[in-house]
PDB file of C-alpha atoms in Angstrom:
ATOM      1  CA  UNK A1239      59.793 121.157  65.614  1.00  0.00           C
ATOM      2  CA  UNK A1240      63.575 120.211  66.657  1.00  0.00           C
ATOM      3  CA  UNK A1241      63.338 117.634  69.688  1.00  0.00           C
ATOM      4  CA  UNK A1242      66.497 115.988  72.089  1.00  0.00           C
ATOM      5  CA  UNK A1243      66.004 114.241  73.987  1.00  0.00           C
ATOM      6  CA  UNK A1244      67.474 116.224  77.428  1.00  0.00           C
ATOM      7  CA  UNK A1245      67.500 115.471  81.687  1.00  0.00           C
ATOM      8  CA  UNK A1246      68.728 117.483  84.311  1.00  0.00           C
ATOM      9  CA  UNK A1247      67.564 116.279  87.408  1.00  0.00           C
ATOM     10  CA  UNK A1248      69.464 119.494  88.785  1.00  0.00           C
ATOM     11  CA  UNK A1249      68.119 122.065  87.077  1.00  0.00           C
ATOM     12  CA  UNK A1250      70.138 125.166  86.250  1.00  0.00           C
ATOM     13  CA  UNK A1251      69.782 127.713  88.669  1.00  0.00           C
ATOM     14  CA  UNK A1252      68.653 130.486  87.705  1.00  0.00           C
ATOM     15  CA  UNK A1253      70.587 133.709  87.902  1.00  0.00           C
ATOM     16  CA  UNK A1254      71.237 135.364  90.920  1.00  0.00           C
ATOM     17  CA  UNK A1255      68.293 139.026  91.313  1.00  0.00           C
ATOM     18  CA  UNK A1256      70.720 141.088  89.734  1.00  0.00           C
ATOM     19  CA  UNK A1257      72.944 139.675  87.131  1.00  0.00           C
ATOM     20  CA  UNK A1258      73.248 142.052  84.308  1.00  0.00           C
ATOM     21  CA  UNK A1259      71.635 140.262  81.017  1.00  0.00           C
ATOM     22  CA  UNK A1260      72.545 137.925  78.939  1.00  0.00           C
ATOM     23  CA  UNK A1261      70.277 138.446  75.307  1.00  0.00           C
ATOM     24  CA  UNK A1262      71.643 135.628  73.940  1.00  0.00           C
ATOM     25  CA  UNK A1263      72.644 132.242  75.276  1.00  0.00           C
ATOM     26  CA  UNK A1264      76.334 131.393  74.019  1.00  0.00           C
ATOM     27  CA  UNK A1265      76.306 127.704  74.977  1.00  0.00           C
ATOM     28  CA  UNK A1266      73.327 124.645  75.900  1.00  0.00           C
ATOM     29  CA  UNK A1267      71.530 125.229  79.447  1.00  0.00           C
ATOM     30  CA  UNK A1268      72.599 128.521  80.105  1.00  0.00           C
ATOM     31  CA  UNK A1269      69.742 131.250  81.593  1.00  0.00           C
ATOM     32  CA  UNK A1270      69.038 134.360  79.023  1.00  0.00           C
ATOM     33  CA  UNK A1271      67.678 137.699  78.775  1.00  0.00           C
ATOM     34  CA  UNK A1272      64.078 137.778  77.645  1.00  0.00           C
ATOM     35  CA  UNK A1273      63.407 141.564  79.549  1.00  0.00           C
ATOM     36  CA  UNK A1274      64.019 142.994  82.309  1.00  0.00           C
ATOM     37  CA  UNK A1275      65.106 141.340  85.758  1.00  0.00           C
ATOM     38  CA  UNK A1276      62.435 137.896  83.457  1.00  0.00           C
ATOM     39  CA  UNK A1277      65.070 134.547  82.290  1.00  0.00           C
ATOM     40  CA  UNK A1278      63.877 131.781  79.458  1.00  0.00           C
ATOM     41  CA  UNK A1279      66.244 128.705  80.162  1.00  0.00           C
ATOM     42  CA  UNK A1280      65.102 126.507  76.690  1.00  0.00           C
ATOM     43  CA  UNK A1281      64.565 123.156  77.124  1.00  0.00           C
ATOM     44  CA  UNK A1282      63.538 121.543  74.106  1.00  0.00           C
ATOM     45  CA  UNK A1283      61.427 122.496  70.577  1.00  0.00           C
ATOM     46  CA  UNK A1284      62.965 125.898  68.522  1.00  0.00           C
ATOM     47  CA  UNK A1285      64.247 128.562  70.402  1.00  0.00           C
ATOM     48  CA  UNK A1286      62.852 131.796  69.545  1.00  0.00           C
ATOM     49  CA  UNK A1287      59.253 129.503  68.123  1.00  0.00           C
ATOM     50  CA  UNK A1288      55.863 129.175  69.474  1.00  0.00           C
ATOM     51  CA  UNK A1289      56.890 125.447  69.906  1.00  0.00           C
ATOM     52  CA  UNK A1290      59.313 124.685  72.734  1.00  0.00           C
ATOM     53  CA  UNK A1291      59.753 124.567  76.039  1.00  0.00           C
ATOM     54  CA  UNK A1292      61.586 126.848  78.764  1.00  0.00           C
ATOM     55  CA  UNK A1293      61.523 127.404  82.117  1.00  0.00           C
ATOM     56  CA  UNK A1294      60.848 131.294  83.254  1.00  0.00           C
ATOM     57  CA  UNK A1295      62.500 133.262  85.936  1.00  0.00           C
ATOM     58  CA  UNK A1296      60.882 136.785  87.984  1.00  0.00           C
ATOM     59  CA  UNK A1297      63.107 138.496  89.443  1.00  0.00           C
ATOM     60  CA  UNK A1298      61.265 139.297  93.198  1.00  0.00           C
ATOM     61  CA  UNK A1299      59.427 142.073  92.052  1.00  0.00           C
ATOM     62  CA  UNK A1300      60.019 142.039  88.310  1.00  0.00           C
ATOM     63  CA  UNK A1301      56.823 143.761  86.075  1.00  0.00           C
ATOM     64  CA  UNK A1302      56.783 142.377  81.983  1.00  0.00           C
ATOM     65  CA  UNK A1303      58.160 143.886  79.917  1.00  0.00           C
ATOM     66  CA  UNK A1304      54.866 145.554  78.136  1.00  0.00           C
ATOM     67  CA  UNK A1305      52.386 147.463  80.526  1.00  0.00           C
ATOM     68  CA  UNK A1306      49.220 146.574  77.726  1.00  0.00           C
ATOM     69  CA  UNK A1307      47.326 143.153  78.269  1.00  0.00           C
ATOM     70  CA  UNK A1308      49.112 140.188  76.457  1.00  0.00           C
ATOM     71  CA  UNK A1309      47.434 138.500  73.452  1.00  0.00           C
ATOM     72  CA  UNK A1310      48.651 136.009  70.985  1.00  0.00           C
ATOM     73  CA  UNK A1311      48.884 133.226  68.813  1.00  0.00           C
ATOM     74  CA  UNK A1312      49.965 130.422  70.330  1.00  0.00           C
ATOM     75  CA  UNK A1313      48.828 128.181  73.272  1.00  0.00           C
ATOM     76  CA  UNK A1314      50.241 128.473  76.532  1.00  0.00           C
ATOM     77  CA  UNK A1315      50.079 126.348  79.838  1.00  0.00           C
ATOM     78  CA  UNK A1316      52.083 127.277  82.065  1.00  0.00           C
ATOM     79  CA  UNK A1317      52.911 125.374  86.018  1.00  0.00           C
ATOM     80  CA  UNK A1318      54.302 127.968  88.311  1.00  0.00           C
ATOM     81  CA  UNK A1319      57.171 125.950  90.535  1.00  0.00           C
ATOM     82  CA  UNK A1320      58.290 128.522  93.201  1.00  0.00           C
ATOM     83  CA  UNK A1321      57.320 131.731  94.088  1.00  0.00           C
ATOM     84  CA  UNK A1322      54.223 133.790  92.819  1.00  0.00           C
ATOM     85  CA  UNK A1323      52.970 135.921  89.933  1.00  0.00           C
ATOM     86  CA  UNK A1324      49.910 138.594  89.180  1.00  0.00           C
ATOM     87  CA  UNK A1325      48.310 139.343  86.728  1.00  0.00           C
ATOM     88  CA  UNK A1326      47.757 143.092  87.562  1.00  0.00           C
ATOM     89  CA  UNK A1327      44.643 142.691  84.938  1.00  0.00           C
ATOM     90  CA  UNK A1328      42.446 140.583  85.514  1.00  0.00           C
ATOM     91  CA  UNK A1329      43.773 140.961  89.619  1.00  0.00           C
ATOM     92  CA  UNK A1330      44.106 137.726  89.579  1.00  0.00           C
ATOM     93  CA  UNK A1331      47.152 135.415  91.904  1.00  0.00           C
ATOM     94  CA  UNK A1332      49.205 132.665  91.439  1.00  0.00           C
ATOM     95  CA  UNK A1333      51.556 130.502  93.618  1.00  0.00           C
ATOM     96  CA  UNK A1334      53.391 126.956  93.942  1.00  0.00           C
ATOM     97  CA  UNK A1335      52.075 124.343  92.157  1.00  0.00           C
ATOM     98  CA  UNK A1336      49.164 126.426  90.461  1.00  0.00           C
ATOM     99  CA  UNK A1337      48.303 125.787  86.436  1.00  0.00           C
ATOM    100  CA  UNK A1338      46.958 127.966  83.300  1.00  0.00           C
ATOM    101  CA  UNK A1339      46.793 126.971  80.132  1.00  0.00           C
ATOM    102  CA  UNK A1340      45.270 129.935  77.603  1.00  0.00           C
ATOM    103  CA  UNK A1341      44.430 129.310  74.943  1.00  0.00           C
ATOM    104  CA  UNK A1342      45.036 132.244  71.634  1.00  0.00           C
ATOM    105  CA  UNK A1343      43.817 135.333  71.818  1.00  0.00           C
ATOM    106  CA  UNK A1344      43.171 134.984  75.658  1.00  0.00           C
ATOM    107  CA  UNK A1345      43.722 138.563  77.036  1.00  0.00           C
ATOM    108  CA  UNK A1346      46.494 138.601  80.102  1.00  0.00           C
ATOM    109  CA  UNK A1347      49.313 139.888  81.321  1.00  0.00           C
ATOM    110  CA  UNK A1348      50.368 142.663  82.737  1.00  0.00           C
ATOM    111  CA  UNK A1349      52.081 140.299  85.273  1.00  0.00           C
ATOM    112  CA  UNK A1350      54.761 141.085  88.793  1.00  0.00           C
ATOM    113  CA  UNK A1351      56.143 138.227  90.209  1.00  0.00           C
ATOM    114  CA  UNK A1352      56.500 138.145  94.157  1.00  0.00           C
ATOM    115  CA  UNK A1353      58.464 140.990  96.170  1.00  0.00           C
ATOM    116  CA  UNK A1354      60.045 137.574  97.734  1.00  0.00           C
ATOM    117  CA  UNK A1355      61.002 135.005  96.239  1.00  0.00           C
ATOM    118  CA  UNK A1356      60.248 135.964  92.503  1.00  0.00           C
ATOM    119  CA  UNK A1357      58.382 133.585  90.373  1.00  0.00           C
ATOM    120  CA  UNK A1358      59.732 129.714  87.769  1.00  0.00           C
ATOM    121  CA  UNK A1359      57.379 128.593  86.254  1.00  0.00           C
ATOM    122  CA  UNK A1360      57.657 125.645  83.509  1.00  0.00           C
ATOM    123  CA  UNK A1361      55.724 127.476  79.745  1.00  0.00           C
ATOM    124  CA  UNK A1362      55.106 124.899  76.746  1.00  0.00           C
ATOM    125  CA  UNK A1363      54.200 126.360  74.111  1.00  0.00           C
ATOM    126  CA  UNK A1364      52.536 125.400  71.373  1.00  0.00           C
ATOM    127  CA  UNK A1365      51.181 126.510  67.827  1.00  0.00           C
ATOM    128  CA  UNK A1366      48.124 127.406  67.670  1.00  0.00           C
ATOM    129  CA  UNK A1367      44.989 129.009  65.867  1.00  0.00           C
ATOM    130  CA  UNK A1368      44.662 133.444  66.123  1.00  0.00           C
ATOM    131  CA  UNK A1369      41.495 134.670  67.323  1.00  0.00           C
ATOM    132  CA  UNK A1370      40.283 131.460  70.334  1.00  0.00           C
ATOM    133  CA  UNK A1371      39.358 132.114  73.628  1.00  0.00           C
ATOM    134  CA  UNK A1372      40.114 130.650  77.136  1.00  0.00           C
ATOM    135  CA  UNK A1373      40.134 130.775  80.497  1.00  0.00           C
ATOM    136  CA  UNK A1374      42.486 130.375  83.157  1.00  0.00           C
ATOM    137  CA  UNK A1375      42.292 128.022  85.824  1.00  0.00           C
TER     138      UNK A1375
END
């Protein structure tokens, strides 16, 4: 994994709701689109891999790019920094200060962001073994 020392005391502001998508970042600390109304800011690790850290921003009312339940082969840790996110299939919502740890194979999503504030999260992905199970705390 390609790690670089990086610090900032004020995070780069996320795009305003309705900003046209940026699919491939052209500069450091640039937010890029990963779905309609969903943005990421790459912090560390290999961009596009399952071994990285990002900030993820859902615009107010944004929903997952898929209507299907999500599973994946990596470990995912999420800390909710602002706003909130509802897991539609689980019927559960998380808000500021909440934390989730998902093992490979856990069924979750799709999601819908808070209609007023959206949702800003710190997300850490780590390679894992397929077929594990886990729960969201």
